[in-house]
Amino acid sequence: GQNIDQPTEMTATEGAIVQINCTYQTSGFNGLFWYQQHAGEAPTFLSYNVLDGLEEKGRFSSFLSRSKGYSYLLLKELQMKDSASYLCAVFDSNYQLIWGAGTKLIIKP
Amino acid sequence: EAGVAQSPRYKIIEKRQSVAFWCNPISGHATLYWYQQILGQGPKLLIQFQNNGVVDDSQLPKDRFSAERLKGVDSTLKIQPAKLEDSAVYLCASSSGTGHTDTQYFGPGTRLTVL
């Protein structure tokens, strides 16, 4: 079967750095997305990785290793507004988007 | 540019009743998706349209759920009759449809509570 694993919940301190991991086992790979979802709101697009390596976008960076079936989202200089769920999603060989359950990130002052 | 619009934002019904949700995608987006998201889980694709044709409805419970996208723009999702386990947020998303790996943009969702 197809599976995406993320930690259920993480806690971090305002101003710090946090890394949210995602591992996937899918039938093929055609790209990986990270979305942010605040409570009661819709997911919003953060990043897309299809090649190995690190993509940096402001305070957020996303890393991909296709050989390891692994990605992480790195959030720097954490702000209270970063408290949200972070969803990892992978396009499989049929271009179906397989979603993880999300990681709830709690930021403490 | 206007985002994906959905209505209503909230709906409370009793089991066995019917309900319908509406979605208007981003202008020019050919692909439209309906997802069901149960609290604490990732979105589950119910149906995907490319223009007004169905691309994937393999996870749509067709005995009670139906969806249409007449004229390839707006879409409606209907549940008839509703069950308790249908309580969830129903998300509509759209993408440009120019490539297989297009980014999907989501609407605010409709939170359905079935009593």
Short mmCIF file of C-alpha atoms in Angstrom, two decimals:
data_model
loop_
_atom_site.label_atom_id
_atom_site.label_comp_id
_atom_site.label_asym_id
_atom_site.label_seq_id
_atom_site.Cartn_x
_atom_site.Cartn_y
_atom_site.Cartn_z
CA GLY A 1 0.00 0.00 0.00
CA GLN A 2 0.93 3.64 -0.16
CA ASN A 3 1.93 5.38 3.01
CA ILE A 4 3.17 8.73 4.23
CA ASP A 5 4.47 9.07 7.77
CA GLN A 6 4.77 12.30 9.72
CA PRO A 7 4.97 12.92 13.47
CA THR A 8 1.56 13.65 14.88
CA GLU A 9 2.59 16.64 16.97
CA MET A 10 5.66 18.74 17.70
CA THR A 11 6.34 21.60 20.08
CA ALA A 12 8.89 24.36 19.60
CA THR A 13 9.78 27.73 21.08
CA GLU A 14 9.25 31.10 19.45
CA GLY A 15 12.43 32.22 17.68
CA ALA A 16 13.83 28.70 17.43
CA ILE A 17 14.22 26.29 14.50
CA VAL A 18 12.12 23.17 13.94
CA GLN A 19 12.39 20.34 11.42
CA ILE A 20 9.31 18.36 10.45
CA ASN A 21 10.08 15.02 8.83
CA CYS A 22 8.10 13.10 6.24
CA THR A 23 8.84 9.60 4.97
CA TYR A 24 6.93 8.03 2.14
CA GLN A 25 6.40 4.65 0.53
CA THR A 26 4.51 5.12 -2.71
CA SER A 27 4.22 3.39 -6.06
CA GLY A 28 6.52 5.75 -7.90
CA PHE A 29 7.33 9.37 -7.23
CA ASN A 30 6.55 12.50 -9.18
CA GLY A 31 7.05 15.22 -6.64
CA LEU A 32 6.39 16.16 -3.03
CA PHE A 33 4.39 19.06 -1.60
CA TRP A 34 4.30 20.72 1.78
CA TYR A 35 1.15 22.57 2.80
CA GLN A 36 0.38 24.61 5.89
CA GLN A 37 -3.07 24.38 7.45
CA HIS A 38 -4.19 26.62 10.29
CA ALA A 39 -6.96 25.25 12.48
CA GLY A 40 -10.31 25.59 10.76
CA GLU A 41 -8.79 26.83 7.53
CA ALA A 42 -7.85 25.35 4.17
CA PRO A 43 -4.36 24.06 3.34
CA THR A 44 -2.09 26.63 1.71
CA PHE A 45 0.82 25.74 -0.54
CA LEU A 46 4.34 26.07 0.92
CA SER A 47 6.74 24.18 -1.33
CA TYR A 48 7.21 21.61 -4.07
CA ASN A 49 10.26 19.35 -4.47
CA VAL A 50 10.84 16.97 -7.35
CA LEU A 51 14.66 16.82 -7.38
CA ASP A 52 16.98 15.95 -4.51
CA GLY A 53 18.26 18.78 -2.40
CA LEU A 54 17.24 21.80 -0.43
CA GLU A 55 14.80 24.47 -1.62
CA GLU A 56 14.88 27.65 0.43
CA LYS A 57 12.03 30.14 0.54
CA GLY A 58 12.43 32.79 3.22
CA ARG A 59 12.11 31.29 6.69
CA PHE A 60 10.94 27.97 5.25
CA SER A 61 13.11 25.37 3.51
CA SER A 62 12.20 21.94 2.18
CA PHE A 63 14.58 19.06 1.57
CA LEU A 64 14.12 15.91 -0.49
CA SER A 65 16.03 12.64 -0.76
CA ARG A 66 14.31 10.39 -3.30
CA SER A 67 16.62 7.44 -2.61
CA LYS A 68 15.63 7.50 1.06
CA GLY A 69 11.97 8.32 0.50
CA TYR A 70 12.43 11.25 2.85
CA SER A 71 11.69 14.93 3.07
CA TYR A 72 11.77 17.55 5.76
CA LEU A 73 10.39 21.02 6.21
CA LEU A 74 12.64 23.38 8.13
CA LEU A 75 11.13 26.43 9.79
CA LYS A 76 13.50 29.10 11.11
CA GLU A 77 12.93 32.05 13.43
CA LEU A 78 9.64 30.58 14.53
CA GLN A 79 6.74 32.95 15.08
CA MET A 80 3.51 32.32 16.96
CA LYS A 81 1.61 32.45 13.68
CA ASP A 82 3.52 29.36 12.54
CA SER A 83 1.36 27.29 14.89
CA ALA A 84 -0.50 25.10 12.41
CA SER A 85 -0.57 21.64 10.90
CA TYR A 86 1.94 20.86 8.17
CA LEU A 87 0.87 18.35 5.54
CA CYS A 88 3.20 16.34 3.35
CA ALA A 89 1.79 15.01 0.04
CA VAL A 90 3.39 12.93 -2.72
CA PHE A 91 2.46 12.40 -6.37
CA ASP A 92 2.72 8.69 -7.16
CA SER A 93 3.43 7.09 -10.53
CA ASN A 94 -0.20 7.67 -11.61
CA TYR A 95 0.01 11.33 -10.54
CA GLN A 96 -2.38 10.65 -7.68
CA LEU A 97 -1.63 12.92 -4.74
CA ILE A 98 -1.17 10.86 -1.57
CA TRP A 99 -1.56 12.88 1.63
CA GLY A 100 -0.03 12.43 5.04
CA ALA A 101 -2.13 13.02 8.16
CA GLY A 102 -0.20 16.16 8.99
CA THR A 103 2.02 17.32 11.85
CA LYS A 104 0.50 19.70 14.38
CA LEU A 105 3.14 22.26 15.35
CA ILE A 106 2.67 24.09 18.63
CA ILE A 107 4.76 27.21 19.20
CA LYS A 108 5.32 28.32 22.78
CA PRO A 109 6.49 31.80 23.81
CA GLU B 1 -6.73 37.14 -8.26
CA ALA B 2 -9.72 35.65 -6.46
CA GLY B 3 -9.20 32.32 -4.75
CA VAL B 4 -11.37 29.23 -4.65
CA ALA B 5 -14.81 30.05 -3.29
CA GLN B 6 -16.99 27.61 -1.39
CA SER B 7 -20.37 27.79 0.26
CA PRO B 8 -21.79 27.30 2.73
CA ARG B 9 -18.98 27.52 5.28
CA TYR B 10 -20.87 25.52 7.88
CA LYS B 11 -23.76 23.10 7.70
CA ILE B 12 -25.53 21.08 10.38
CA ILE B 13 -28.00 18.41 9.34
CA GLU B 14 -29.56 15.30 10.74
CA LYS B 15 -28.67 11.85 9.47
CA ARG B 16 -30.61 10.73 6.43
CA GLN B 17 -31.05 14.33 5.26
CA SER B 18 -29.52 15.66 2.05
CA VAL B 19 -26.93 18.39 1.66
CA ALA B 20 -25.18 20.13 -1.21
CA PHE B 21 -21.95 22.09 -1.37
CA TRP B 22 -20.88 24.56 -4.03
CA CYS B 23 -17.44 25.44 -5.33
CA ASN B 24 -16.18 28.08 -7.73
CA PRO B 25 -12.54 27.49 -8.72
CA ILE B 26 -9.87 30.02 -9.56
CA SER B 27 -10.66 31.59 -12.91
CA GLY B 28 -9.11 29.63 -15.76
CA HIS B 29 -8.30 26.55 -13.71
CA ALA B 30 -9.26 23.45 -15.64
CA THR B 31 -8.91 20.91 -12.86
CA LEU B 32 -11.19 20.80 -9.82
CA TYR B 33 -10.98 18.48 -6.82
CA TRP B 34 -13.32 17.63 -3.97
CA TYR B 35 -11.70 16.34 -0.78
CA GLN B 36 -13.07 15.08 2.51
CA GLN B 37 -10.96 15.87 5.56
CA ILE B 38 -11.82 14.25 8.86
CA LEU B 39 -10.37 15.92 11.95
CA GLY B 40 -6.77 14.92 12.52
CA GLN B 41 -6.36 13.34 9.10
CA GLY B 42 -5.06 14.41 5.73
CA PRO B 43 -7.44 15.24 2.89
CA LYS B 44 -9.00 12.29 1.07
CA LEU B 45 -9.72 12.79 -2.61
CA LEU B 46 -13.37 12.17 -3.48
CA ILE B 47 -13.45 13.24 -7.11
CA GLN B 48 -11.30 15.04 -9.66
CA PHE B 49 -12.64 16.85 -12.72
CA GLN B 50 -10.71 17.99 -15.78
CA ASN B 51 -12.94 20.64 -17.33
CA ASN B 52 -16.35 18.96 -17.09
CA GLY B 53 -15.12 15.38 -17.31
CA VAL B 54 -14.38 13.05 -14.39
CA VAL B 55 -10.73 12.00 -14.10
CA ASP B 56 -10.88 10.04 -10.85
CA ASP B 57 -13.85 9.17 -8.65
CA SER B 58 -12.51 5.88 -7.30
CA GLN B 59 -12.93 6.94 -3.66
CA LEU B 60 -16.35 8.55 -4.03
CA PRO B 61 -19.08 6.56 -2.20
CA LYS B 62 -21.35 6.57 -5.18
CA ASP B 63 -24.32 5.13 -3.34
CA ARG B 64 -24.73 8.43 -1.49
CA PHE B 65 -22.33 10.98 -2.94
CA SER B 66 -22.61 12.66 -6.32
CA ALA B 67 -20.81 15.55 -7.96
CA GLU B 68 -21.09 17.47 -11.14
CA ARG B 69 -19.25 20.22 -12.92
CA LEU B 70 -21.52 21.51 -15.62
CA LYS B 71 -19.90 23.88 -18.13
CA GLY B 72 -16.49 23.07 -16.66
CA VAL B 73 -16.48 25.87 -14.09
CA ASP B 74 -18.56 25.66 -10.89
CA SER B 75 -19.12 22.35 -9.18
CA THR B 76 -21.56 20.92 -6.67
CA LEU B 77 -21.09 17.96 -4.35
CA LYS B 78 -24.17 16.30 -2.91
CA ILE B 79 -24.69 13.80 -0.14
CA GLN B 80 -27.98 11.94 -0.04
CA PRO B 81 -28.70 10.54 2.51
CA ALA B 82 -26.08 11.69 5.01
CA LYS B 83 -24.61 9.43 7.67
CA LEU B 84 -22.96 10.30 10.95
CA GLU B 85 -19.54 9.36 9.55
CA ASP B 86 -19.90 12.02 6.85
CA SER B 87 -19.14 14.68 9.45
CA ALA B 88 -16.00 16.30 8.10
CA VAL B 89 -14.68 19.33 6.27
CA TYR B 90 -15.28 19.22 2.53
CA LEU B 91 -12.53 21.00 0.67
CA CYS B 92 -12.60 22.11 -2.92
CA ALA B 93 -9.33 22.74 -4.72
CA SER B 94 -8.37 23.75 -8.22
CA SER B 95 -5.26 23.69 -10.36
CA SER B 96 -4.39 25.09 -13.73
CA GLY B 97 -4.54 21.71 -15.42
CA THR B 98 -1.50 22.42 -17.57
CA GLY B 99 0.56 19.60 -16.08
CA HIS B 100 0.24 16.47 -14.03
CA THR B 101 1.97 17.96 -11.00
CA ASP B 102 0.20 21.30 -10.84
CA THR B 103 -0.08 22.97 -7.46
CA GLN B 104 -3.54 22.69 -5.97
CA TYR B 105 -5.12 25.75 -4.37
CA PHE B 106 -7.79 25.19 -1.76
CA GLY B 107 -10.98 26.94 -0.83
CA PRO B 108 -11.95 27.64 2.80
CA GLY B 109 -13.95 24.41 3.05
CA THR B 110 -17.41 23.51 4.29
CA ARG B 111 -17.61 22.06 7.77
CA LEU B 112 -20.43 19.49 7.84
CA THR B 113 -21.85 18.16 11.08
CA VAL B 114 -24.29 15.26 10.86
CA LEU B 115 -26.35 14.70 14.02
#
